[in-house]
CSV table of C-alpha atoms in Angstrom, one decimal:
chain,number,residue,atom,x,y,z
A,54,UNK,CA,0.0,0.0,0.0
A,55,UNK,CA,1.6,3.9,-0.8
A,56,UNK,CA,1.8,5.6,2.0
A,57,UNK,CA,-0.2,9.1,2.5
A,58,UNK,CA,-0.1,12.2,4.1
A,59,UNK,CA,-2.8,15.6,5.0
A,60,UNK,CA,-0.6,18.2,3.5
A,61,UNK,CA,-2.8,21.6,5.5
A,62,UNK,CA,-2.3,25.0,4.4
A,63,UNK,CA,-4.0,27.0,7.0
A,64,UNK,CA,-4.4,31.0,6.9
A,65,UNK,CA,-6.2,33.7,8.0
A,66,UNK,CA,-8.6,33.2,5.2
A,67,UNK,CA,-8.8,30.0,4.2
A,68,UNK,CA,-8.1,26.3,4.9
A,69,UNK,CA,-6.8,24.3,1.9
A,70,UNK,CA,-6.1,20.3,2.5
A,71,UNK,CA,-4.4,17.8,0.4
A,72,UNK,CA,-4.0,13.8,0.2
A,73,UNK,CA,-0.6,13.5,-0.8
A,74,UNK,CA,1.9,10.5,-1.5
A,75,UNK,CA,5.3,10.1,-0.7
A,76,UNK,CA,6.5,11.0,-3.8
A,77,UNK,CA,4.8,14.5,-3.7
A,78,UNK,CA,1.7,13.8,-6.2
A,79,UNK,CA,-1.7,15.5,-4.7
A,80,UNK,CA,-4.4,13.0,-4.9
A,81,UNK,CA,-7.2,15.0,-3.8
A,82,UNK,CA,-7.6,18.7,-2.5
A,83,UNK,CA,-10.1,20.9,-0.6
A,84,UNK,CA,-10.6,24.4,0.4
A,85,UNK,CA,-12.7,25.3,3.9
A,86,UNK,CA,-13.2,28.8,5.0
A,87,UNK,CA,-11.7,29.2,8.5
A,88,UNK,CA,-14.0,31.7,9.7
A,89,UNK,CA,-11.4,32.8,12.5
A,90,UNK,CA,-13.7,35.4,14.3
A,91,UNK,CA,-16.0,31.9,15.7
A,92,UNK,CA,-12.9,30.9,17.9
A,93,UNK,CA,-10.4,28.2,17.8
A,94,UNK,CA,-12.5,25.5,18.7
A,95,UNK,CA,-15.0,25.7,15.8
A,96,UNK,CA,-11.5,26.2,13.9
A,97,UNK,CA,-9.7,22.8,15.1
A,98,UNK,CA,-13.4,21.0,15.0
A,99,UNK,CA,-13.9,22.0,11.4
A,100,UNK,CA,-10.5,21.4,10.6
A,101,UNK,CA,-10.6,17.9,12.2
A,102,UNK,CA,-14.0,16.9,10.0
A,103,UNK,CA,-12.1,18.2,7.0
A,104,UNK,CA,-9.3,16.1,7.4
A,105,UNK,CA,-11.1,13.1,8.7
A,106,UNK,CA,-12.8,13.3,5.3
A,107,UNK,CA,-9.5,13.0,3.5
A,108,UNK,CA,-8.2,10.5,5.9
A,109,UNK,CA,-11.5,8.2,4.7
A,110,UNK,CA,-11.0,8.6,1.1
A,111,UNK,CA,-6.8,7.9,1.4
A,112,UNK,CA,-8.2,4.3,2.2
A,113,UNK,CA,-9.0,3.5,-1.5
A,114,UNK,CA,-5.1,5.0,-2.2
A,115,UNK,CA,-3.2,3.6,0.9
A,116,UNK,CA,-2.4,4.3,4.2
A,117,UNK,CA,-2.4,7.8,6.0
A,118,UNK,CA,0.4,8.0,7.9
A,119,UNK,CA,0.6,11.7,9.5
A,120,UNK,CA,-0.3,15.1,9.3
A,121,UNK,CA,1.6,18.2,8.7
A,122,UNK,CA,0.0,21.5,8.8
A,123,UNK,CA,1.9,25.0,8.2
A,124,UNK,CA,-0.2,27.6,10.6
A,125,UNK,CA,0.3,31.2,10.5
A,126,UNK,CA,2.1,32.9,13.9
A,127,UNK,CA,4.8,31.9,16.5
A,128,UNK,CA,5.1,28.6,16.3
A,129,UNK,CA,7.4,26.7,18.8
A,130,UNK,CA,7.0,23.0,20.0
A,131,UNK,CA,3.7,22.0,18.4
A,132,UNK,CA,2.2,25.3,20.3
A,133,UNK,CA,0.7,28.6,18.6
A,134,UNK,CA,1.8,30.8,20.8
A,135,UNK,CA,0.6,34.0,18.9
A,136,UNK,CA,-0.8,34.8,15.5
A,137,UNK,CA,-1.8,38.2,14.2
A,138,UNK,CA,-4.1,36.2,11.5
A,139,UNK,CA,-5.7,34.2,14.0
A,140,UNK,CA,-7.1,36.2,17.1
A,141,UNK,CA,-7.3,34.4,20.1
A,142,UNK,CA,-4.9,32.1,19.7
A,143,UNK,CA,-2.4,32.5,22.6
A,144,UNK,CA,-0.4,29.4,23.5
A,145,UNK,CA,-2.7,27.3,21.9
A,146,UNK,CA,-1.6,23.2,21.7
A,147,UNK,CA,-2.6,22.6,17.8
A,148,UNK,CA,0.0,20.0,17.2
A,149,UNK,CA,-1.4,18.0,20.7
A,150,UNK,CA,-5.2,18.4,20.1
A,151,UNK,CA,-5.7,17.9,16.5
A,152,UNK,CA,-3.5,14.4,17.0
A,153,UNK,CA,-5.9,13.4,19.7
A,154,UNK,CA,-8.6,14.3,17.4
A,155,UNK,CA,-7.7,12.7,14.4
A,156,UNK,CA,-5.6,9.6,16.0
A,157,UNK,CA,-2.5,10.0,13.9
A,158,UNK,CA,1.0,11.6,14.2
A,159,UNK,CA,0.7,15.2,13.3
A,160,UNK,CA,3.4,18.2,12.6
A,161,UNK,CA,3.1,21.8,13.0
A,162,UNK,CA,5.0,24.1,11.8
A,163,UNK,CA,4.8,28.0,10.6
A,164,UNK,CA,3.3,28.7,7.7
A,165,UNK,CA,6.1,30.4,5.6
A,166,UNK,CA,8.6,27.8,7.0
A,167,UNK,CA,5.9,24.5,5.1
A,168,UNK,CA,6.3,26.8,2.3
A,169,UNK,CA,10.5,26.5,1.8
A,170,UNK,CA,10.3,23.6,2.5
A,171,UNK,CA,7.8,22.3,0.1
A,172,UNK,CA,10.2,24.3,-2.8
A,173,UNK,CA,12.9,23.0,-1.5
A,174,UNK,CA,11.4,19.3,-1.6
A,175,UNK,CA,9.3,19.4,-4.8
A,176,UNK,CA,10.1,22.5,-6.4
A,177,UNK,CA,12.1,25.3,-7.5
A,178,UNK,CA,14.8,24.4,-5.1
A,179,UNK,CA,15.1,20.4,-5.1
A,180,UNK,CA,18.6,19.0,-4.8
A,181,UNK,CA,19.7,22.3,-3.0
A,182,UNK,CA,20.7,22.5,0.8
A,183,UNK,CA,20.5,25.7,1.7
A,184,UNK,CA,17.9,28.3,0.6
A,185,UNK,CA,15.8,31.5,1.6
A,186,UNK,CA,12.5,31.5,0.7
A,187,UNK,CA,10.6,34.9,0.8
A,188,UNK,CA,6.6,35.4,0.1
A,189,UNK,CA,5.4,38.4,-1.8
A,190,UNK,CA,1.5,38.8,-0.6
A,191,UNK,CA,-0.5,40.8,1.2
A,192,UNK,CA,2.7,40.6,3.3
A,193,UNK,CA,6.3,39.5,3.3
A,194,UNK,CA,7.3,36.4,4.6
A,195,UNK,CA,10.4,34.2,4.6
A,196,UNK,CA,11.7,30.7,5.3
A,197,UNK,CA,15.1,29.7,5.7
A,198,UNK,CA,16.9,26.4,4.7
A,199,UNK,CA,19.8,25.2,6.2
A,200,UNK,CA,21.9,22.4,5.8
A,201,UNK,CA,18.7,20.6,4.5
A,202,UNK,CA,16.8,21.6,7.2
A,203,UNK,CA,14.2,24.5,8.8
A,204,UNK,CA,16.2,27.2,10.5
A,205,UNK,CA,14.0,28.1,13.1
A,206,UNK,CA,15.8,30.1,15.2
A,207,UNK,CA,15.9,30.6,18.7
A,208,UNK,CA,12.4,30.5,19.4
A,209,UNK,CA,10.5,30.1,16.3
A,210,UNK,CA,11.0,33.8,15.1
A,211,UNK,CA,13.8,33.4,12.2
A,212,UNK,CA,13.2,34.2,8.8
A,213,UNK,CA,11.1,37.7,9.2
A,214,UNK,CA,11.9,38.7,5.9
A,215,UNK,CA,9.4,41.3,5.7
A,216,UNK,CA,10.7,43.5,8.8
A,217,UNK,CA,14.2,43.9,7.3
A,218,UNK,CA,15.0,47.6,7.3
A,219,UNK,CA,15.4,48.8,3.8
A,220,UNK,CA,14.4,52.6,4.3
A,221,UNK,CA,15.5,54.2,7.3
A,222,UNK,CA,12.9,56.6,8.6
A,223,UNK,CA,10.4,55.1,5.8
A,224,UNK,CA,7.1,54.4,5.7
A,225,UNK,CA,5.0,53.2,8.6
A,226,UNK,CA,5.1,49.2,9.0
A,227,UNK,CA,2.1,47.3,10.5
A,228,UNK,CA,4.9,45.9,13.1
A,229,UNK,CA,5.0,49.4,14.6
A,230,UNK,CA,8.7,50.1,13.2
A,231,UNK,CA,8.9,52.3,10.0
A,232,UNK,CA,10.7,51.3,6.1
A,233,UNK,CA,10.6,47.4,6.5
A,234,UNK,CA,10.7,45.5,3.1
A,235,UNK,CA,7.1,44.6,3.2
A,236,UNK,CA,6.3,48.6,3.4
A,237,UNK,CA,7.5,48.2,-0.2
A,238,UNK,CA,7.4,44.8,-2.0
A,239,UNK,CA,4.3,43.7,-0.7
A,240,UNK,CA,1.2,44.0,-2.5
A,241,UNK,CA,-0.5,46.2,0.6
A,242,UNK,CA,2.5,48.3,-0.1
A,243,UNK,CA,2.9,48.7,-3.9
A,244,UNK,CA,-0.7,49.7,-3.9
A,245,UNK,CA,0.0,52.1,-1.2
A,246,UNK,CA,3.1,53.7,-3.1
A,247,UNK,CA,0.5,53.9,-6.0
A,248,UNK,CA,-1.8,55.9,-3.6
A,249,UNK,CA,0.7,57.9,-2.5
A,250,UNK,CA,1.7,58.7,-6.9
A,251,UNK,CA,-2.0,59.3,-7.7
A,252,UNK,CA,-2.4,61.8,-4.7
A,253,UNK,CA,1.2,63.6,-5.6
A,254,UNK,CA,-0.6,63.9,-9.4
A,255,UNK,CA,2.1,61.4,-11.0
A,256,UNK,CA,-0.8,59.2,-12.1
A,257,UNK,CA,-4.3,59.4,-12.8
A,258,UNK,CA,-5.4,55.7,-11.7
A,259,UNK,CA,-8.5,54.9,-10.0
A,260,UNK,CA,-7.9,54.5,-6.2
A,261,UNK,CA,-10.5,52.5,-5.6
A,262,UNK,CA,-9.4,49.8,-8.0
A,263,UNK,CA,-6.1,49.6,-7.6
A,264,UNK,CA,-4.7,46.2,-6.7
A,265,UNK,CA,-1.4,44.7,-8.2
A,266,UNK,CA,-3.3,43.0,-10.8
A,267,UNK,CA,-4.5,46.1,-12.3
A,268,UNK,CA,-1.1,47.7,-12.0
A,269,UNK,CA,0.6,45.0,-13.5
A,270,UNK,CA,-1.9,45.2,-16.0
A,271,UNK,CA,-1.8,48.7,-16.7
A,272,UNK,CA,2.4,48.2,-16.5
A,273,UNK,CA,2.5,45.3,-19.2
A,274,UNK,CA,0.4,47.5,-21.4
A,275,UNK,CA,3.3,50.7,-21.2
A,276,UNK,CA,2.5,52.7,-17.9
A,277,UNK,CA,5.8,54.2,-16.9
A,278,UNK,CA,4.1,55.0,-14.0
A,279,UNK,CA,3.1,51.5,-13.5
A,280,UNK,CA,6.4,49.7,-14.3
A,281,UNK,CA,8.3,52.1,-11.8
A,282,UNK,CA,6.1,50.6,-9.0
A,283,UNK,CA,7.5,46.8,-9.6
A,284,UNK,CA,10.5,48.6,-10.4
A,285,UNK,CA,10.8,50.1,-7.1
A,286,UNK,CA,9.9,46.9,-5.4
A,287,UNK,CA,12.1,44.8,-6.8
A,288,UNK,CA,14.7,47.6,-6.0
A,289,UNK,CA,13.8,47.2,-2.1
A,290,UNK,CA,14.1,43.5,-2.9
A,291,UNK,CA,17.3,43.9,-4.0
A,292,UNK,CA,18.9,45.6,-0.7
A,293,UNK,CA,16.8,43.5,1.7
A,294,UNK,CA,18.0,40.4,-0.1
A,295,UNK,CA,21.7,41.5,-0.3
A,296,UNK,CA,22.0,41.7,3.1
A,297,UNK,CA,20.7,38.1,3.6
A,298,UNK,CA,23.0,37.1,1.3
A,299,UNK,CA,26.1,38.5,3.1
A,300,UNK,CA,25.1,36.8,6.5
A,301,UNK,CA,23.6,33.5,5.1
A,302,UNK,CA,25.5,33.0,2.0
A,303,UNK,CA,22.3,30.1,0.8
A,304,UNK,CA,23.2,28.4,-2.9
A,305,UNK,CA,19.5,30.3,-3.9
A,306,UNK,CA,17.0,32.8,-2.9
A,307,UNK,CA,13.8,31.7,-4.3
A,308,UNK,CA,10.5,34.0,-4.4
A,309,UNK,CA,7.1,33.4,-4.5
A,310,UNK,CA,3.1,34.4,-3.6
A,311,UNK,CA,0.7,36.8,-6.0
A,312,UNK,CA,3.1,40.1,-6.3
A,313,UNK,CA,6.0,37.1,-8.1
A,314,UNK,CA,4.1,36.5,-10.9
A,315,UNK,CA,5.1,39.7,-12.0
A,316,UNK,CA,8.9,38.9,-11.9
A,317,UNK,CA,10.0,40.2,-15.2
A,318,UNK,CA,8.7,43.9,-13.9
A,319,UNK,CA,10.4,43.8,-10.7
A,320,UNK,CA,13.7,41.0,-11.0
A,321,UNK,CA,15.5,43.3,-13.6
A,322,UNK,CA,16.0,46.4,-10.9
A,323,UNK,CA,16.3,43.4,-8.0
A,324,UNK,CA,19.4,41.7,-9.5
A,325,UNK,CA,20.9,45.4,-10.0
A,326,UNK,CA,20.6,46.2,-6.3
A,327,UNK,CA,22.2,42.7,-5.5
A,328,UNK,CA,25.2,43.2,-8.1
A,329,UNK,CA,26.2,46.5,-6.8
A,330,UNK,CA,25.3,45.7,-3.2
A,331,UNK,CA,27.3,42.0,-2.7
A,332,UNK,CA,30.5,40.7,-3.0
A,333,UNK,CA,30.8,39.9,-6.8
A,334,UNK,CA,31.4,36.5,-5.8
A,335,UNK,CA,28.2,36.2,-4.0
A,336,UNK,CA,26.3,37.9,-6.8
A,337,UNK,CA,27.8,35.8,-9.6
A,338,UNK,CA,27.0,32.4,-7.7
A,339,UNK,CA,24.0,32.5,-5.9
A,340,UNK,CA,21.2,31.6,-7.8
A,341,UNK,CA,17.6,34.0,-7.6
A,342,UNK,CA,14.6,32.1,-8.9
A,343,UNK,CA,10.9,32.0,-8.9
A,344,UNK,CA,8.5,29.8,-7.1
A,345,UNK,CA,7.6,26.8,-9.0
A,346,UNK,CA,4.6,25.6,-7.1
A,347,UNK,CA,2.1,27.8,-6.7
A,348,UNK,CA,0.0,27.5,-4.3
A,349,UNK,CA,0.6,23.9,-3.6
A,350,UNK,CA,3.8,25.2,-1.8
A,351,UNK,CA,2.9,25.4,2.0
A,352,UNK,CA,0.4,22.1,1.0
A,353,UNK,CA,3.6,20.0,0.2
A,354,UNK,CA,5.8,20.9,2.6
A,355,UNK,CA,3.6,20.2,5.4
A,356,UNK,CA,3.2,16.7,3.8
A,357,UNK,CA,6.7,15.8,3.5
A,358,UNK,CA,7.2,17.0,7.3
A,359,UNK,CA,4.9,14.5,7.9
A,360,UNK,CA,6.7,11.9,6.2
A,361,UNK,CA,9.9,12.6,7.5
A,362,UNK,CA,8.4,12.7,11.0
A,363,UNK,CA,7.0,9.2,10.1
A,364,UNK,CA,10.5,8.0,9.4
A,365,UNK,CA,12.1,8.8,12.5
């Protein structure tokens, strides 16, 4: 019989579940809303019918062996000790109750970290042992691979991407602290520099439709004004990255979520910064690539956790 794994992707938004074998094929996938504002427990119980649904229809594939789930927040030891995406959720035992529930071995880990590691296991970044992983969506997020494995840090809190100072004294971050990278590269802050060009009259765009879609629309059909945004992001890119290439020296730095699918806009002024900012050897050597999978990422890489933690 193959054996099987719940690969869960779990945000603020959404809930999206996978029956995945070893070899990193999905079998079958669904999508739950996860309706955070009801609480945790009508999160875990809806979470624990979803996946028990899955777990019934792996027994016409094989056998389920584990769970792996990447979760959004400070994750450390199977526990959710915080998480801006899902209120309430103060040192919450995930890992511990939804194995009780569901009767099998299960993983947690953060959300961004599921995400490098599914590249790094299945996509972009297979065969590599060291990478940085950094997510361009409504925020910035990062994971880091090293020596094959999650870098964690500490306690849980390695690989902020997002809250790397690019702009001293720039604009306001979320995190209380002013000119972190997501300020710039996200998509909450490429539509705010767009804002901020329509209300300095450098572009006549409709504010209340902007999103980076549109932009990158309106940039792939010759809006200086458009490109300059990606342009500008993908120069804040550049620095922010540049530095984590000096401390961590990784073989590759690979980047993914909604704002990379416009990487030719943004990678031209992003690999300028790095040249002029790194060593030369560090520039010439270290590979920058997209994503390769999508949305599947954080899906997969909880899976193979869960097969590795079956190993052991």
């Amino acid at each position: 019989m193959k054996r099987l794994a719940i690969g869960i992707d779990m945000g603020g938004t959404n809930i999206r579940l996978a029956l995945v074998t070893d070899d990193g094929t999905i079998i079958t996938s669904a999508r739950h809303k996860t309706s955070a504002q009801e609480g945790k427990d009508s999160v875990i119980a809806r979470l624990s019918s979803a996946a028990s649904e899955l777990i019934a229809e792996g027994q016409g594939h094989g056998t389920v062996i584990g769970v792996g789930i990447g979760a959004p927040g400070l994750i450390e030891n199977g526990v959710v000790r915080c998480s801006p995406n899902l209120p309430g959720w103060n040192d919450v035992p995930f890992q511990r109750i939804l194995g009780e529930a569901l009767a099998l071995p299960v993983i947690l880990e953060n959300d961004a970290n599921a995400v490098a590691y599914g590249e790094k296991s299945t996509g972009a970044g297979k065969g590599l042992n060291s990478l940085i992983c950094i997510t361009l969506g409504t925020g910035v997020g990062g994971g880091l691979i090293l020596d094959g494995k999650i870098w964690r840090g500490a306690f849980g809190m390695a690989g902020e991407v997002g809250h790397i100072v690019v702009e001293p004294d720039g604009n306001k971050c979320s995190c209380g602290n002013r000119g972190c990278l997501e300020t710039y590269a996200s998509a909450t802050g490429i539509v705010r520099t767009a804002r901020d060009t329509v209300n300095k009259g450098d572009a006549s765009w409709d504010i209340g439709t902007l999103t980076t879609e549109t932009l990158e629309g309106a940039a792939r059909g010759g809006d200086k004004a458009a490109a300059s945004l990606f342009a500008g992001a993908g120069r804040y890119l550049g620095i922010g990255i540049a530095s984590l290439l000096h401390i961590l020296n990784p073989e590759a730095v690979i980047l993914g979520g909604g704002v990379a699918r416009a990487w030719d806009l943004f990678y031209p002024s992003l690999s300028e910064e790095i040249k002029q900012r790194c060593f030369k050897e560090i520039a010439e050597r270290t590979r920058i690539l997209p994503a390769s999978l999508g949305d599947n990422a954080g899906i997969l890489g909880a899976a193979r956790l869960a097969f590795e933690q079956s190993a052991v």
